[in-house]
Amino acid sequence: MTHINRINRINRLPALQKLLVDSALDALLLTSPEARFYATGFFSSAGMVLVTRQAGSLFTDTRYIEAARNSVTGFDVEVITFQVGYKELVGAQLAEHGVKSLGFERRTLTVGQYEDLREAWPDVRFISAQKWLDQLRYVKSQGEIDQMRAAQRIAEAAFANLLPEIRPGLTERQILVALIHHLYTAGADGLAFDPIVASGPNGALPHSRAGDRPLREGDFLTLDFGAVSQSYCSDTTRTVALGYATEEMRRVYDTVLRAQEAGIAVAHAGVTGADIHNAALAVISEAGYGAYFGHGFGHCLGLEVHEPGGASPSDRAPLPVGAVLSAEPGIYLPGRFGVRIEDVIVITETGCENLTKLGHELMIL
Ligand code: CO
């Protein structure tokens, strides 16, 4: 994922120090770029953030140090060198603050890094803080929602600019290149993921990779794409038809759309993701396509395009106000075609806000 340094003046030190109290940890070590950004508002590909009950520090290398010193507030900024690296600098602070229990990111710290750090700091007990961090990031602030809305607008502008260029004869790969061009031209700092461009029978593979198949009249074309704006991701899917759509294609499209509407209609704080998924699945099953909707209705997103939680059968916890998730049912008919329609919604007390402003009617290009 690509991010860009911006002066966001984010300082989540107080929230992370509260996490220490709630989880009874002495300190927290953040090693993933997303978690470091979440804490400090500063993106770096390499670095560590240490939060103790007394202070917070960002450790990074010379590539980032000047930008970090200019933009990070609330955290001390320290530079690592070839001589004095993370193990030594962070280790010194662990000793200074008498840290006995250290929360870490279980989901992203590699086994190798984990073993190295345990060896370097033998007196420290490592305890996963993942569940606490996930809970914190699960509920988006108004500022985060605004960023995600901005990322969504960029992706939608790119899609609108791409539409007039789509025509039979172009290959999926050519469409992919044009889509990426339009995402950056519309203001994306990066891509939330490699866009999916799937035409005809390839559309039946939910995560097909764009290849050299030329588009033909009578194809469905599925485009799944996301922009990153100021480190936050958007995620959108639209399926369009080329030239014409058969009655069956229209029926499948209509079913997916009604399933998406049914899921969105039941989404509000307190329902579970599974409830949302099941509302959509009921529509698809009733139309006879239940066997062809194999993935979850949606996933949470934010700094990462896939974050824990969402609207799958396994999401059995009540959704909080401020959870942001995709709404993306699909029907995939092997060897023939597929349809997916995806918006991004924010859970509210009484329902949800749809951050996606693109229309949903079947477009025939
Ligand atoms: Co998605």
XYZ file of C-alpha atoms and ligand atoms in Angstrom:
366
model
C 0.000 0.000 0.000
C 1.250 3.455 -0.823
C 0.900 6.337 1.534
C 2.201 9.844 1.648
C 3.475 11.963 4.475
C 1.119 14.727 5.392
C 0.930 17.067 8.316
C -2.183 15.700 9.912
C -1.420 16.634 13.511
C -2.873 13.385 14.740
C -1.893 12.508 18.274
C -3.540 9.436 19.718
C -1.142 9.156 22.651
C -3.928 9.736 25.232
C -6.125 7.045 23.633
C -3.232 4.573 23.551
C -2.288 5.338 27.151
C -5.884 4.632 28.140
C -5.529 1.328 26.287
C -2.531 0.551 28.513
C -4.630 1.106 31.607
C -7.595 -0.913 30.286
C -5.395 -3.823 29.217
C -3.109 -3.666 32.286
C -0.008 -3.440 30.084
C 3.091 -1.401 30.936
C 3.790 -0.428 27.339
C 2.722 -0.884 23.764
C 4.977 -1.485 20.745
C 3.546 -0.551 17.341
C 5.406 -2.052 14.409
C 3.001 -1.908 11.446
C 2.972 1.244 9.290
C -0.797 1.565 9.749
C -0.667 1.365 13.541
C 2.203 3.870 13.664
C 0.218 6.205 11.442
C -2.863 5.712 13.584
C -0.856 6.744 16.656
C 1.156 9.642 15.279
C -0.441 10.757 12.006
C 2.919 10.141 10.345
C 3.522 7.482 7.718
C 6.862 5.740 7.385
C 7.607 2.399 5.805
C 10.018 1.590 8.634
C 9.847 2.464 12.292
C 8.501 1.633 15.719
C 6.261 3.464 18.157
C 6.607 2.836 21.868
C 3.865 4.004 24.197
C 4.469 3.836 27.930
C 2.308 5.190 30.725
C 4.612 8.232 30.867
C 5.404 9.017 27.222
C 5.257 8.078 23.572
C 8.158 7.821 21.132
C 8.444 7.339 17.400
C 11.657 5.680 16.245
C 12.500 5.832 12.557
C 15.463 6.133 10.215
C 17.144 9.007 8.395
C 14.827 8.763 5.380
C 11.934 9.969 7.496
C 13.442 11.745 10.456
C 13.219 15.334 9.256
C 9.618 15.020 8.084
C 8.741 13.262 11.332
C 10.308 15.981 13.475
C 8.381 18.611 11.504
C 4.981 16.998 11.747
C 4.647 14.683 14.747
C 3.175 16.159 17.896
C 2.880 14.548 21.313
C 5.505 11.876 20.604
C 9.279 12.151 20.981
C 10.980 11.450 17.673
C 14.211 9.449 17.740
C 16.481 8.410 14.913
C 17.988 4.961 14.614
C 21.401 4.497 13.040
C 23.477 1.595 11.778
C 25.266 1.585 15.134
C 22.295 2.058 17.427
C 19.186 0.348 16.078
C 15.644 -0.300 17.265
C 16.652 -3.059 19.666
C 19.090 -0.793 21.504
C 17.066 2.449 21.465
C 13.677 0.947 22.270
C 15.332 -1.456 24.710
C 16.865 1.454 26.602
C 13.441 3.039 27.024
C 11.897 -0.230 28.149
C 14.545 -0.412 30.865
C 14.212 3.248 31.785
C 10.430 2.933 32.267
C 10.691 -0.433 34.017
C 8.492 -2.121 31.430
C 7.658 -5.707 32.375
C 4.672 -6.376 30.067
C 4.751 -5.188 26.467
C 1.736 -5.252 24.155
C 2.521 -6.071 20.548
C 0.753 -6.437 17.195
C 0.122 -10.130 16.826
C -1.427 -9.812 13.354
C 1.516 -8.173 11.603
C 4.710 -8.805 13.592
C 6.456 -11.682 11.852
C 7.587 -14.746 13.756
C 11.182 -13.766 12.936
C 10.806 -10.240 14.313
C 9.032 -11.570 17.376
C 11.809 -14.033 18.125
C 14.505 -11.386 17.581
C 12.842 -8.917 19.924
C 12.231 -11.500 22.627
C 15.868 -12.428 22.474
C 16.914 -8.776 22.636
C 14.650 -7.957 25.595
C 14.629 -11.141 27.705
C 13.166 -9.487 30.819
C 10.031 -8.272 29.012
C 6.841 -10.310 28.727
C 5.245 -10.019 25.273
C 1.444 -9.959 25.303
C -0.738 -9.494 22.240
C -2.476 -6.114 22.260
C -4.143 -6.864 18.939
C -7.673 -7.146 20.260
C -7.388 -3.766 22.017
C -5.871 -2.074 18.980
C -8.486 -3.586 16.667
C -11.261 -2.323 18.928
C -9.796 1.159 18.887
C -9.449 1.262 15.097
C -12.829 -0.396 14.547
C -14.670 2.819 15.479
C -13.755 5.597 13.072
C -13.627 9.238 14.156
C -15.383 11.934 12.151
C -11.994 12.958 10.782
C -11.293 9.447 9.578
C -14.728 9.179 7.966
C -14.087 12.482 6.176
C -10.799 11.089 4.831
C -12.531 7.952 3.630
C -15.228 10.032 1.961
C -12.500 12.010 0.189
C -10.834 8.770 -0.994
C -14.213 7.560 -2.226
C -14.777 10.782 -4.237
C -11.393 10.344 -5.929
C -12.204 6.760 -6.948
C -15.590 7.812 -8.258
C -14.097 10.602 -10.348
C -11.633 8.071 -11.794
C -14.477 5.700 -12.661
C -16.486 8.466 -14.319
C -13.463 9.453 -16.404
C -12.785 5.842 -17.374
C -16.320 4.994 -18.528
C -16.221 6.789 -21.911
C -12.975 4.949 -22.758
C -14.373 1.433 -22.249
C -15.165 -0.305 -25.541
C -15.020 -3.767 -27.092
C -11.579 -4.760 -28.337
C -9.635 -3.282 -25.430
C -8.051 -5.880 -23.178
C -8.566 -6.137 -19.439
C -4.958 -5.053 -19.006
C -5.552 -1.889 -21.065
C -8.575 -1.084 -18.928
C -6.462 -1.696 -15.808
C -3.787 0.751 -16.958
C -6.411 3.372 -17.809
C -8.140 2.903 -14.453
C -4.884 3.314 -12.525
C -4.062 6.397 -14.619
C -7.431 7.932 -13.759
C -7.101 7.081 -10.052
C -3.819 8.978 -9.782
C -5.029 11.799 -12.038
C -8.096 12.228 -9.833
C -5.829 12.735 -6.821
C -5.092 9.322 -5.320
C -1.907 9.126 -3.239
C -1.812 5.420 -4.001
C -3.868 2.368 -4.777
C -5.762 0.654 -1.972
C -5.050 -2.604 -3.875
C -4.367 -3.766 -7.419
C -7.667 -3.055 -9.176
C -9.671 -6.034 -10.383
C -10.697 -5.867 -14.041
C -12.653 -8.985 -14.971
C -14.596 -9.436 -18.182
C -16.949 -12.123 -19.470
C -16.286 -15.523 -17.842
C -13.414 -14.023 -15.802
C -16.060 -12.090 -13.874
C -17.075 -15.398 -12.295
C -13.728 -15.378 -10.436
C -14.305 -12.842 -7.639
C -10.601 -11.879 -7.462
C -9.609 -12.442 -11.075
C -6.401 -10.753 -12.253
C -6.552 -8.557 -15.340
C -5.194 -10.402 -18.354
C -5.052 -10.134 -22.117
C -8.658 -11.055 -22.835
C -10.239 -8.468 -25.149
C -13.649 -7.121 -24.148
C -16.566 -8.245 -26.318
C -20.134 -7.143 -26.914
C -22.410 -8.909 -24.460
C -19.741 -9.056 -21.723
C -20.212 -8.053 -18.175
C -17.149 -6.119 -16.963
C -16.461 -5.975 -13.223
C -14.211 -3.199 -11.926
C -13.153 -3.315 -8.251
C -10.855 -0.480 -7.256
C -9.785 1.727 -4.369
C -7.909 4.979 -3.908
C -5.722 5.870 -0.969
C -6.085 9.470 0.167
C -4.041 10.681 3.126
C -3.501 7.050 4.129
C -7.206 6.096 4.114
C -8.680 3.609 1.638
C -11.779 3.549 -0.491
C -13.250 0.422 -2.072
C -15.770 0.368 -4.930
C -17.048 -2.222 -7.355
C -19.292 -1.696 -10.345
C -20.288 -4.211 -13.007
C -21.209 -2.780 -16.402
C -22.394 -4.456 -19.600
C -20.908 -3.936 -23.059
C -23.323 -3.456 -25.936
C -26.236 -5.381 -24.503
C -27.295 -7.531 -21.562
C -29.339 -10.707 -21.879
C -32.419 -11.248 -19.786
C -30.467 -13.580 -17.503
C -27.688 -11.018 -17.065
C -30.297 -8.442 -16.097
C -31.924 -10.859 -13.659
C -28.592 -11.614 -11.960
C -27.662 -7.939 -11.826
C -31.033 -7.033 -10.361
C -30.693 -9.790 -7.742
C -27.251 -8.578 -6.623
C -28.527 -5.028 -6.395
C -31.568 -6.040 -4.352
C -29.297 -8.119 -2.094
C -27.048 -5.124 -1.520
C -30.065 -2.954 -0.732
C -31.408 -5.592 1.672
C -28.101 -5.752 3.547
C -27.789 -1.973 3.730
C -31.414 -1.695 4.879
C -30.799 -3.754 8.022
C -27.420 -2.186 8.865
C -27.417 -0.143 12.043
C -25.633 -0.084 15.393
C -26.380 -3.214 17.390
C -27.006 -5.656 14.542
C -24.247 -8.126 13.762
C -22.372 -8.388 10.502
C -23.848 -11.873 10.166
C -27.367 -10.377 10.282
C -26.462 -8.078 7.389
C -24.915 -10.915 5.396
C -27.961 -13.106 5.942
C -30.375 -10.390 4.802
C -28.506 -10.183 1.514
C -28.102 -13.947 1.180
C -31.856 -14.418 1.619
C -32.513 -12.300 -1.483
C -29.926 -14.185 -3.516
C -31.150 -17.590 -2.318
C -34.753 -16.731 -3.079
C -33.764 -15.929 -6.649
C -32.108 -19.349 -6.901
C -28.478 -18.200 -6.822
C -27.628 -18.972 -3.181
C -24.907 -21.421 -4.220
C -23.143 -18.721 -6.258
C -22.527 -16.159 -3.483
C -19.557 -17.629 -1.666
C -17.879 -14.689 0.077
C -18.964 -12.388 2.868
C -21.219 -9.383 2.314
C -18.533 -6.984 3.484
C -15.290 -6.271 5.327
C -14.190 -3.395 7.501
C -11.723 -0.929 6.036
C -9.865 2.235 6.956
C -6.083 2.589 6.988
C -6.088 -0.913 5.510
C -8.506 -1.992 2.817
C -9.250 -5.148 4.806
C -9.511 -4.633 8.532
C -10.853 -7.067 11.125
C -14.612 -7.332 11.309
C -17.292 -6.777 8.725
C -20.418 -8.539 7.532
C -19.602 -12.213 7.103
C -21.416 -15.178 8.657
C -18.601 -15.258 11.263
C -19.119 -11.620 12.376
C -21.279 -12.244 15.417
C -20.548 -9.117 17.495
C -22.957 -6.147 17.432
C -21.666 -3.388 15.170
C -20.780 -0.100 16.895
C -21.587 3.390 15.644
C -18.653 4.457 13.461
C -17.745 1.048 12.041
C -16.986 1.380 8.318
C -17.563 -1.606 6.087
C -18.057 -2.562 2.497
C -21.395 -3.766 1.133
C -20.466 -6.060 -1.734
C -22.624 -9.067 -2.515
C -22.012 -10.898 -5.773
C -23.213 -13.776 -7.908
C -20.632 -15.784 -9.833
C -21.718 -18.269 -12.495
C -18.666 -20.421 -13.326
C -17.538 -20.276 -16.942
C -20.167 -17.673 -17.772
C -20.181 -14.323 -15.942
C -20.270 -12.631 -12.558
C -21.765 -9.521 -10.986
C -20.588 -7.658 -7.902
C -21.726 -4.252 -6.681
C -19.832 -2.605 -3.814
C -20.414 0.494 -1.731
C -18.885 1.574 1.590
C -21.147 2.311 4.544
C -20.710 3.878 7.980
C -22.800 2.429 10.781
C -24.952 4.977 12.618
C -27.352 4.732 15.550
C -30.430 4.369 13.355
C -29.040 3.006 10.091
C -25.998 3.721 8.015
C -24.531 6.400 5.816
C -23.522 5.319 2.327
C -20.197 6.957 1.475
C -20.525 5.832 -2.149
C -22.341 8.250 -4.412
C -22.129 6.353 -7.713
C -25.434 5.160 -9.134
C -26.464 1.503 -9.066
C -28.552 1.078 -12.221
C -27.167 -1.327 -14.787
C -25.020 0.630 -17.228
C -24.799 -0.630 -20.795
C -21.824 0.916 -22.547
Co -14.055 -4.771 -0.921
